[in-house]
Short mmCIF file of C-alpha atoms and ligand atoms in Angstrom, two decimals:
data_model
loop_
_atom_site.label_atom_id
_atom_site.label_comp_id
_atom_site.label_asym_id
_atom_site.label_seq_id
_atom_site.Cartn_x
_atom_site.Cartn_y
_atom_site.Cartn_z
CA MET A 300 4.28 12.07 -2.49
CA LYS A 301 2.30 11.99 0.36
CA ILE A 302 -0.94 10.53 0.11
CA LEU A 303 -4.06 10.12 2.15
CA PHE A 304 -5.90 6.60 1.19
CA LEU A 305 -9.19 6.43 2.54
CA ASP A 306 -11.55 3.21 2.49
CA GLN A 307 -14.72 2.47 4.37
CA SER A 308 -13.95 -1.16 5.30
CA GLY A 309 -12.86 -2.76 8.31
CA LYS A 310 -13.08 -6.10 6.38
CA PRO A 311 -10.82 -7.34 3.83
CA GLY A 312 -12.41 -7.50 0.41
CA GLY A 313 -10.69 -7.40 -2.90
CA ALA A 314 -10.59 -3.65 -2.93
CA GLU A 315 -9.15 -3.40 0.59
CA LEU A 316 -6.52 -6.18 -0.50
CA CYS A 317 -5.72 -4.22 -3.52
CA LEU A 318 -5.44 -1.17 -1.62
CA ILE A 319 -2.47 -2.95 0.74
CA ASP A 320 -0.60 -3.43 -2.40
CA ILE A 321 -1.10 0.24 -3.73
CA ALA A 322 -0.26 2.02 -0.64
CA LYS A 323 2.86 -0.18 0.26
CA PRO A 324 5.32 1.76 -1.97
CA TYR A 325 4.04 4.91 0.15
CA GLN A 326 4.44 3.33 3.54
CA ASN A 327 6.82 5.98 4.94
CA ASP A 328 5.07 8.69 3.83
CA CYS A 329 1.18 7.75 3.60
CA LEU A 330 -1.82 7.07 6.16
CA VAL A 331 -4.72 4.75 5.41
CA GLY A 332 -7.88 6.35 7.00
CA LEU A 333 -10.56 3.75 7.53
CA PHE A 334 -14.11 4.15 8.45
CA ALA A 335 -14.43 1.09 10.29
CA ASP A 336 -12.21 -0.85 12.71
CA GLY A 337 -11.74 -4.51 12.08
CA SER A 338 -9.13 -7.33 10.71
CA PHE A 339 -8.31 -5.09 7.63
CA LYS A 340 -6.66 -2.37 10.29
CA ASP A 341 -4.48 -5.57 11.08
CA LEU A 342 -3.77 -6.57 7.88
CA LEU A 343 -2.55 -3.15 6.93
CA ALA A 344 -0.29 -2.89 10.59
CA LYS A 345 1.07 -6.30 9.33
CA ASN A 346 2.23 -4.83 6.14
CA HIS A 347 3.71 -1.64 7.82
CA ILE A 348 1.53 0.55 6.31
CA PRO A 349 0.22 3.42 8.79
CA VAL A 350 -3.45 3.05 9.34
CA GLN A 351 -5.91 5.10 11.51
CA VAL A 352 -9.51 4.32 12.05
CA LEU A 353 -11.45 7.55 11.81
CA THR A 354 -14.61 7.26 13.19
CA ASP A 355 -16.49 4.60 15.56
CA LYS A 356 -19.88 5.32 14.16
CA THR A 357 -21.49 2.87 11.48
CA ILE A 358 -22.19 4.86 8.05
CA GLN A 359 -25.88 3.60 7.01
CA VAL A 360 -25.68 4.06 3.09
CA LYS A 361 -26.78 0.85 1.86
CA LYS A 362 -26.00 0.15 -2.09
CA GLU A 363 -29.82 0.39 -2.79
CA SER A 364 -30.45 3.44 -0.70
CA SER A 365 -32.72 6.50 -1.94
CA PHE A 366 -31.72 10.17 -2.17
CA SER A 367 -33.20 11.17 1.36
CA GLN A 368 -31.37 8.14 3.19
CA GLY A 369 -28.32 9.38 1.18
CA LEU A 370 -28.76 12.99 2.43
CA ALA A 371 -29.13 12.07 6.04
CA SER A 372 -25.98 9.78 5.85
CA ILE A 373 -24.08 12.94 4.52
CA THR A 374 -25.36 14.71 7.61
CA GLN A 375 -24.11 11.81 9.79
CA LEU A 376 -21.07 12.10 8.27
CA ALA A 377 -20.18 15.61 9.00
CA PRO A 378 -17.68 14.93 11.94
CA LEU A 379 -15.65 12.49 10.09
CA ILE A 380 -15.35 14.67 6.94
CA ALA A 381 -14.11 17.71 9.38
CA LYS A 382 -11.37 15.19 10.72
CA VAL A 383 -10.60 14.24 7.02
CA VAL A 384 -10.18 17.85 5.98
CA LYS A 385 -7.77 18.48 9.05
CA ILE A 386 -5.57 15.38 8.43
CA ALA A 387 -5.54 15.93 4.71
CA ARG A 388 -3.98 19.05 5.00
CA ASN A 389 -0.78 17.33 6.21
CA TYR A 390 -1.12 15.19 2.71
CA ASP A 391 -0.52 15.92 -1.19
CA LEU A 392 -3.48 13.99 -2.18
CA ILE A 393 -6.80 12.07 -1.46
CA TYR A 394 -6.87 8.64 -2.61
CA ALA A 395 -10.56 7.62 -2.10
CA ASN A 396 -10.66 3.53 -2.60
CA THR A 397 -14.31 3.00 -1.84
CA GLN A 398 -17.67 4.77 -2.49
CA LYS A 399 -18.30 6.08 0.89
CA ALA A 400 -14.77 7.07 0.92
CA LEU A 401 -15.43 9.08 -2.57
CA VAL A 402 -18.27 10.86 -0.60
CA VAL A 403 -15.80 11.56 2.31
CA GLY A 404 -12.96 12.41 0.10
CA ALA A 405 -14.45 14.47 -2.50
CA ILE A 406 -15.91 16.83 0.36
CA ALA A 407 -12.51 17.04 2.11
CA SER A 408 -10.67 17.44 -0.97
CA PHE A 409 -12.84 20.53 -1.61
CA PHE A 410 -12.23 22.27 1.80
CA SER A 411 -8.53 21.19 2.30
CA ARG A 412 -7.75 21.93 -1.35
CA ARG A 413 -6.21 18.66 -2.07
CA PRO A 414 -6.42 16.96 -5.55
CA LEU A 415 -8.72 13.90 -4.98
CA VAL A 416 -8.37 10.25 -6.77
CA PHE A 417 -11.16 7.79 -6.80
CA HIS A 418 -10.42 4.25 -7.32
CA LEU A 419 -13.68 2.59 -8.90
CA HIS A 420 -13.57 -1.12 -8.03
CA ASP A 421 -17.39 -1.62 -8.76
CA ILE A 422 -19.50 -1.59 -11.82
CA LEU A 423 -22.06 1.30 -11.78
CA SER A 424 -25.08 -0.49 -13.35
CA PRO A 425 -28.41 -0.74 -11.79
CA GLU A 426 -27.86 -4.56 -11.10
CA HIS A 427 -25.30 -3.36 -8.47
CA PHE A 428 -26.39 0.11 -7.47
CA SER A 429 -29.60 2.23 -7.03
CA LYS A 430 -29.94 4.75 -9.39
CA THR A 431 -29.17 7.63 -6.31
CA ASN A 432 -26.18 5.86 -5.50
CA ARG A 433 -24.90 5.72 -9.07
CA ASN A 434 -25.52 10.01 -9.71
CA ILE A 435 -24.27 10.38 -6.17
CA SER A 436 -21.08 8.43 -7.20
CA VAL A 437 -20.50 9.90 -10.97
CA ALA A 438 -21.37 13.58 -9.93
CA LEU A 439 -18.53 13.31 -6.90
CA ALA A 440 -16.10 11.16 -9.04
CA ASN A 441 -16.44 13.65 -11.88
CA ARG A 442 -14.93 16.44 -9.73
CA ALA A 443 -11.62 14.29 -8.94
CA SER A 444 -8.28 14.48 -11.14
CA LEU A 445 -8.14 10.78 -11.78
CA VAL A 446 -10.51 7.90 -11.62
CA ILE A 447 -8.53 4.79 -11.98
CA VAL A 448 -10.99 1.50 -12.53
CA ASN A 449 -10.04 -1.80 -12.07
CA SER A 450 -11.56 -3.29 -15.67
CA GLU A 451 -12.75 -2.12 -18.95
CA ALA A 452 -15.96 -3.25 -17.64
CA SER A 453 -15.86 -0.83 -14.86
CA LYS A 454 -15.01 2.03 -17.26
CA LYS A 455 -17.65 1.29 -19.56
CA ALA A 456 -20.40 1.24 -16.99
CA PHE A 457 -18.74 4.41 -15.27
CA ILE A 458 -18.91 6.24 -18.74
CA GLU A 459 -22.55 5.08 -19.22
CA ALA A 460 -23.69 6.48 -15.77
CA GLY A 461 -22.35 9.76 -17.02
CA GLY A 462 -18.75 9.56 -15.60
CA LYS A 463 -16.11 11.84 -17.68
CA ALA A 464 -14.39 9.59 -19.80
CA GLU A 465 -11.13 11.89 -19.92
CA LEU A 466 -10.76 11.28 -16.40
CA VAL A 467 -10.62 7.10 -16.43
CA GLU A 468 -7.30 4.98 -16.57
CA ILE A 469 -7.57 1.56 -16.34
CA VAL A 470 -5.29 -0.35 -13.86
CA TYR A 471 -5.52 -3.95 -13.05
CA ASN A 472 -5.20 -5.63 -9.68
CA GLY A 473 -1.58 -6.69 -9.03
CA PHE A 474 -0.13 -9.89 -7.40
CA ASP A 475 3.12 -10.88 -6.38
CA PRO A 476 3.61 -14.29 -8.05
CA GLN A 477 6.27 -15.62 -5.43
CA LYS A 478 3.50 -15.79 -2.70
CA TYR A 479 1.80 -18.33 -5.13
CA ILE A 480 4.26 -20.83 -5.44
CA ASN A 481 3.76 -23.69 -2.84
CA ASN A 482 5.63 -26.95 -2.58
CA GLU A 483 4.00 -30.33 -3.36
CA THR A 484 4.30 -31.66 0.09
CA GLU A 485 2.06 -28.87 1.69
CA ILE A 486 -0.57 -29.13 -0.90
CA GLN A 487 -0.74 -32.95 -0.50
CA GLN A 488 -0.98 -32.01 3.63
CA VAL A 489 -3.84 -29.74 2.69
CA ARG A 490 -5.73 -32.05 0.99
CA GLN A 491 -5.10 -34.49 3.70
CA LYS A 492 -6.35 -32.34 6.30
CA LEU A 493 -9.01 -31.89 4.53
CA GLU A 494 -10.04 -35.48 4.10
CA LEU A 495 -10.15 -35.04 0.44
CA GLU A 496 -6.75 -36.76 -0.70
CA ASP A 497 -8.67 -38.98 -3.56
CA LYS A 498 -11.20 -36.23 -4.47
CA PHE A 499 -11.79 -34.10 -7.57
CA ILE A 500 -11.92 -30.91 -5.39
CA VAL A 501 -13.78 -27.72 -6.65
CA GLY A 502 -12.72 -24.72 -4.54
CA HIS A 503 -14.92 -21.48 -4.91
CA PHE A 504 -13.09 -18.57 -3.34
CA SER A 505 -15.49 -15.58 -2.41
CA ARG A 506 -17.39 -13.99 0.13
CA LEU A 507 -20.68 -15.50 0.95
CA ALA A 508 -23.41 -13.35 -1.25
CA PRO A 509 -26.09 -13.64 -3.62
CA TRP A 510 -24.60 -12.42 -6.36
CA LYS A 511 -21.33 -14.30 -6.09
CA GLY A 512 -23.47 -17.42 -6.75
CA GLN A 513 -22.04 -20.24 -4.39
CA HIS A 514 -25.70 -21.84 -5.33
CA ILE A 515 -24.93 -22.17 -8.89
CA LEU A 516 -21.82 -24.51 -8.08
CA ILE A 517 -23.69 -26.39 -5.58
CA GLU A 518 -26.69 -27.10 -8.09
CA ALA A 519 -23.74 -27.95 -10.78
CA LEU A 520 -22.54 -30.17 -8.26
CA ALA A 521 -25.68 -32.06 -7.96
CA LYS A 522 -25.08 -33.41 -11.51
CA CYS A 523 -21.28 -34.27 -11.28
CA PRO A 524 -19.70 -37.64 -10.43
CA SER A 525 -19.57 -38.73 -6.74
CA GLU A 526 -15.63 -37.90 -6.46
CA VAL A 527 -16.12 -34.23 -7.20
CA THR A 528 -16.27 -32.20 -3.48
CA VAL A 529 -16.76 -28.80 -3.30
CA ILE A 530 -14.69 -26.01 -0.94
CA LEU A 531 -16.54 -22.73 -0.13
CA VAL A 532 -13.93 -20.44 1.36
CA GLY A 533 -14.85 -17.32 2.26
CA ASP A 534 -17.33 -15.89 5.30
CA ALA A 535 -20.47 -13.39 4.73
CA LEU A 536 -18.35 -10.48 5.09
CA PHE A 537 -21.13 -7.80 4.76
CA GLY A 538 -24.23 -9.45 6.76
CA GLU A 539 -25.40 -12.15 3.97
CA GLN A 540 -26.40 -14.41 6.86
CA ASP A 541 -29.90 -15.50 5.23
CA TYR A 542 -28.04 -16.44 2.01
CA VAL A 543 -25.81 -18.68 4.20
CA LYS A 544 -28.93 -20.19 5.59
CA GLN A 545 -30.42 -20.68 2.26
CA LEU A 546 -26.91 -22.62 0.96
CA HIS A 547 -27.05 -25.02 3.97
CA GLN A 548 -31.04 -25.60 3.14
CA GLN A 549 -29.94 -26.21 -0.65
CA ILE A 550 -27.10 -28.70 0.22
CA ASP A 551 -29.33 -30.32 3.07
CA GLN A 552 -32.26 -30.62 -0.08
CA LEU A 553 -29.61 -31.87 -2.59
CA LYS A 554 -28.13 -34.35 -0.08
CA LEU A 555 -24.71 -32.84 -0.35
CA GLN A 556 -23.82 -32.74 3.14
CA ASN A 557 -20.78 -35.24 2.28
CA ARG A 558 -19.53 -33.18 -0.50
CA VAL A 559 -19.46 -29.51 0.80
CA LYS A 560 -17.30 -27.99 2.94
CA PHE A 561 -17.50 -24.56 4.20
CA LEU A 562 -13.96 -23.29 5.27
CA GLY A 563 -14.71 -19.83 6.53
CA PHE A 564 -12.58 -16.78 5.82
CA ARG A 565 -8.77 -18.04 5.39
CA ASN A 566 -5.44 -16.42 5.09
CA ASP A 567 -3.64 -19.31 3.35
CA ILE A 568 -5.68 -18.60 -0.04
CA PRO A 569 -2.19 -19.56 -2.52
CA LEU A 570 -1.95 -22.96 -0.50
CA LEU A 571 -5.74 -24.08 -0.80
CA MET A 572 -5.79 -22.86 -4.38
CA ALA A 573 -3.15 -25.21 -5.43
CA ALA A 574 -4.89 -27.98 -3.28
CA CYS A 575 -7.65 -27.70 -5.50
CA ASP A 576 -8.31 -29.46 -9.13
CA LEU A 577 -10.46 -26.60 -10.08
CA VAL A 578 -11.30 -23.12 -9.00
CA ALA A 579 -14.95 -22.03 -9.72
CA HIS A 580 -15.95 -18.43 -10.20
CA THR A 581 -19.40 -18.12 -10.41
CA SER A 582 -20.86 -14.53 -10.17
CA THR A 583 -24.47 -13.91 -11.36
CA SER A 584 -23.85 -10.16 -11.96
CA PRO A 585 -20.79 -9.23 -13.85
CA GLU A 586 -17.72 -8.97 -11.75
CA PRO A 587 -15.77 -5.79 -12.11
CA PHE A 588 -12.63 -7.36 -12.13
CA GLY A 589 -12.22 -10.70 -9.88
CA ARG A 590 -9.05 -11.24 -8.09
CA VAL A 591 -9.76 -14.93 -7.31
CA ILE A 592 -9.43 -15.72 -10.99
CA VAL A 593 -5.97 -14.10 -11.29
CA GLU A 594 -5.17 -15.86 -7.78
CA ALA A 595 -6.04 -19.22 -9.35
CA MET A 596 -3.90 -18.48 -12.34
CA LEU A 597 -0.97 -18.06 -10.35
CA SER A 598 -1.66 -21.08 -8.37
CA GLY A 599 -1.36 -22.95 -11.14
CA THR A 600 -4.75 -24.22 -10.93
CA PRO A 601 -7.45 -24.31 -13.93
CA VAL A 602 -9.87 -21.70 -13.32
CA VAL A 603 -13.86 -21.44 -14.85
CA ALA A 604 -15.20 -18.22 -14.61
CA ALA A 605 -18.49 -16.69 -15.11
CA ALA A 606 -18.43 -14.86 -18.68
CA SER A 607 -19.44 -11.57 -17.93
CA GLY A 608 -17.79 -7.93 -16.89
CA GLY A 609 -13.99 -8.29 -16.15
CA ALA A 610 -13.66 -11.80 -16.05
CA VAL A 611 -14.08 -12.15 -19.60
CA GLU A 612 -10.72 -9.39 -19.76
CA LEU A 613 -9.09 -12.09 -17.81
CA VAL A 614 -10.06 -15.48 -19.33
CA GLU A 615 -9.09 -16.34 -22.87
CA PRO A 616 -11.48 -20.01 -22.75
CA GLY A 617 -9.15 -23.09 -23.65
CA ILE A 618 -5.94 -21.02 -23.55
CA ASN A 619 -5.91 -20.00 -20.03
CA GLY A 620 -8.82 -21.27 -18.23
CA PHE A 621 -12.55 -21.95 -19.28
CA LEU A 622 -15.70 -19.53 -19.19
CA ALA A 623 -19.09 -20.40 -18.46
CA THR A 624 -22.85 -18.39 -19.05
CA PRO A 625 -23.37 -16.61 -15.68
CA GLY A 626 -26.31 -18.44 -13.61
CA ASN A 627 -25.97 -21.87 -15.84
CA PRO A 628 -25.22 -24.66 -13.73
CA SER A 629 -25.36 -27.14 -16.39
CA GLU A 630 -22.67 -25.64 -18.40
CA LEU A 631 -20.61 -25.59 -15.15
CA THR A 632 -20.97 -29.30 -14.66
CA GLU A 633 -19.66 -29.61 -18.20
CA ILE A 634 -16.85 -28.09 -17.69
CA ILE A 635 -15.85 -29.95 -14.38
CA ASN A 636 -16.42 -32.98 -16.33
CA THR A 637 -14.13 -32.20 -19.21
CA CYS A 638 -11.42 -30.85 -16.65
CA ILE A 639 -11.67 -34.43 -14.69
CA GLN A 640 -11.63 -36.38 -18.02
CA ASP A 641 -9.41 -34.36 -20.08
CA LYS A 642 -6.56 -33.58 -17.06
CA GLN A 643 -3.61 -33.36 -19.86
CA LYS A 644 -5.00 -30.45 -21.78
CA THR A 645 -6.56 -28.71 -18.53
CA ASP A 646 -2.98 -29.06 -17.08
CA ALA A 647 -1.37 -27.24 -19.85
CA ILE A 648 -4.17 -24.54 -19.52
CA ALA A 649 -3.35 -24.13 -16.32
CA GLN A 650 0.40 -23.71 -16.97
CA GLU A 651 -0.10 -21.28 -19.86
CA ALA A 652 -2.35 -19.16 -17.34
CA ARG A 653 0.33 -19.17 -14.53
CA ASN A 654 2.97 -17.61 -16.92
CA SER A 655 1.02 -15.34 -18.52
CA ALA A 656 -0.35 -14.07 -15.30
CA SER A 657 2.62 -13.67 -13.72
CA GLN A 658 3.52 -11.24 -16.16
CA ARG A 659 0.34 -9.58 -16.94
CA PHE A 660 -0.64 -8.89 -13.31
CA HIS A 661 2.61 -8.53 -11.63
CA VAL A 662 2.49 -6.33 -8.68
CA ALA A 663 5.32 -4.50 -9.80
CA ASN A 664 4.25 -3.47 -13.07
CA ILE A 665 0.75 -2.65 -11.45
CA ASP A 666 2.64 0.20 -8.72
CA ARG A 667 4.60 1.53 -11.69
CA GLN A 668 1.95 2.43 -13.59
CA ILE A 669 0.18 4.05 -9.95
CA ALA A 670 3.34 5.86 -9.98
CA GLN A 671 3.37 7.32 -13.28
CA LEU A 672 -0.33 8.56 -13.12
CA LEU A 673 0.24 10.12 -9.46
CA GLU A 674 3.33 11.75 -10.85
CA GLN A 675 1.60 13.26 -13.88
CA LEU A 676 -1.03 14.70 -11.69
CA SER A 677 1.39 16.68 -9.18
CA VAL A 678 3.25 17.70 -12.13
CA SER A 679 -0.04 19.44 -13.98
CA SER A 680 -1.09 20.60 -10.53
N1 UDP B 56 -10.27 -14.14 0.07
C1 UDP B 56 -9.39 -14.35 1.01
N2 UDP B 56 -9.97 -15.22 2.40
C2 UDP B 56 -11.20 -15.86 1.63
C3 UDP B 56 -11.98 -15.79 0.71
C4 UDP B 56 -11.33 -14.68 -0.08
O1 UDP B 56 -8.34 -13.69 1.25
O2 UDP B 56 -11.60 -16.80 2.98
C5 UDP B 56 -9.90 -12.72 -0.67
C6 UDP B 56 -9.52 -13.36 -2.28
O3 UDP B 56 -8.23 -14.36 -2.08
C7 UDP B 56 -9.51 -12.35 -2.84
C8 UDP B 56 -10.22 -11.45 -2.42
O4 UDP B 56 -10.62 -12.00 -0.85
O5 UDP B 56 -8.36 -11.85 -3.12
C9 UDP B 56 -11.96 -11.08 -3.25
O6 UDP B 56 -11.53 -10.57 -3.90
P1 UDP B 56 -12.55 -10.57 -5.36
O7 UDP B 56 -11.96 -9.45 -6.40
O8 UDP B 56 -12.21 -11.72 -6.00
O9 UDP B 56 -13.92 -10.41 -4.83
P2 UDP B 56 -14.63 -9.29 -3.89
O10 UDP B 56 -14.80 -9.76 -2.56
O11 UDP B 56 -13.51 -8.09 -3.77
O12 UDP B 56 -15.63 -8.59 -4.64
C1 GLC B 57 -14.02 -5.14 -5.82
C2 GLC B 57 -14.79 -6.02 -6.98
C3 GLC B 57 -13.79 -7.49 -7.46
C4 GLC B 57 -12.49 -6.75 -7.64
C5 GLC B 57 -11.90 -6.01 -6.41
C6 GLC B 57 -10.47 -5.37 -6.61
O1 GLC B 57 -14.24 -5.78 -4.52
O2 GLC B 57 -16.08 -6.37 -6.77
O3 GLC B 57 -14.65 -7.77 -8.57
O4 GLC B 57 -11.67 -7.72 -7.83
O5 GLC B 57 -12.85 -4.75 -6.28
O6 GLC B 57 -10.46 -4.69 -7.77
#
């Protein structure tokens, strides 16, 4: 099957990293069309997945845009849509992986007469999207032949926003467990390089953005014993510079300069996670899926996640991880202290998480699921 994948981002967020795994089995017969240049293109090329940047114009739609702004940007999209229509005629299917890709993909699907699949990685709720954006997304997604969602939580929000339930299939993100096996010497070297050998390292692995809640972890850290140190791994991928400034101010005010390290965007996540004593996920709005939670499990590091959205589908508290109320630093402090004090129990939880996640989220299972869904489409169309 020849697939034209579309994604708006030049940078590798979670939806883009997921797309690499989905496109890989089709690498001999697919194209990933991007709406921006950047390091995501290089990552696809490195994985031998054909990729083309389809426009050099920035697309201006924001998550909170109004109807008139939305319409203006559709007009602005005309040359890109025309290009996608032309390319799509050489493919069997259009697979839109992001909201803006859905806008372009839905219109191109109509003109090229190719079926549309939409992979929804977001929770379409008022916390994340304006009413206009939700309405546009749902109206276009309802014209697709299939809507793949990354969790029960994303499915529920889609249907509540008016999405057709019969189109929806849940497929979790997939991972290759082998990539998360590290040797002890390398792990110790990372801790030494960070100059944190004798510390209790809590790692946070998300782009720096207000709803990812790095500020909650810093507030929790202020009440933790002095051996606890935080590493913040990730960058402000989508221009959240004000938030980065706020984080530095908060750290200065709490006099935590020596206990928080900003490592920026990294490509060695499995090793860094393995070097942590605990991984904290602290999103303040519901997380649609939360790749970092599963990656922590696969790395064998205990994980605490914010109890909302897809995260509650991943973590069974006390069995394979910990859950804390979103936006509640005191609970987070308590869980960090439990992990320090009861290392044996915490290690057992991490081991159970590694075993179960290696099967439940194995990329081979997820690829099989996607292949079956796409096959069914081509049989019925
Ligand atoms: N990530 C990365 N380098 C970093 C920080 C994060 O490669 O410095 C990866 C992380 O391992 C995860 C993804 O970015 O696979 C983030 O996905 P997630 O679903 O957790 O959140 P999103 O940012 O997509 O909302
Ligand atoms: C989005 C979501 C994240 C999810 C990822 C992959 O970026 O914000 O929660 O894990 O997509 O589906």
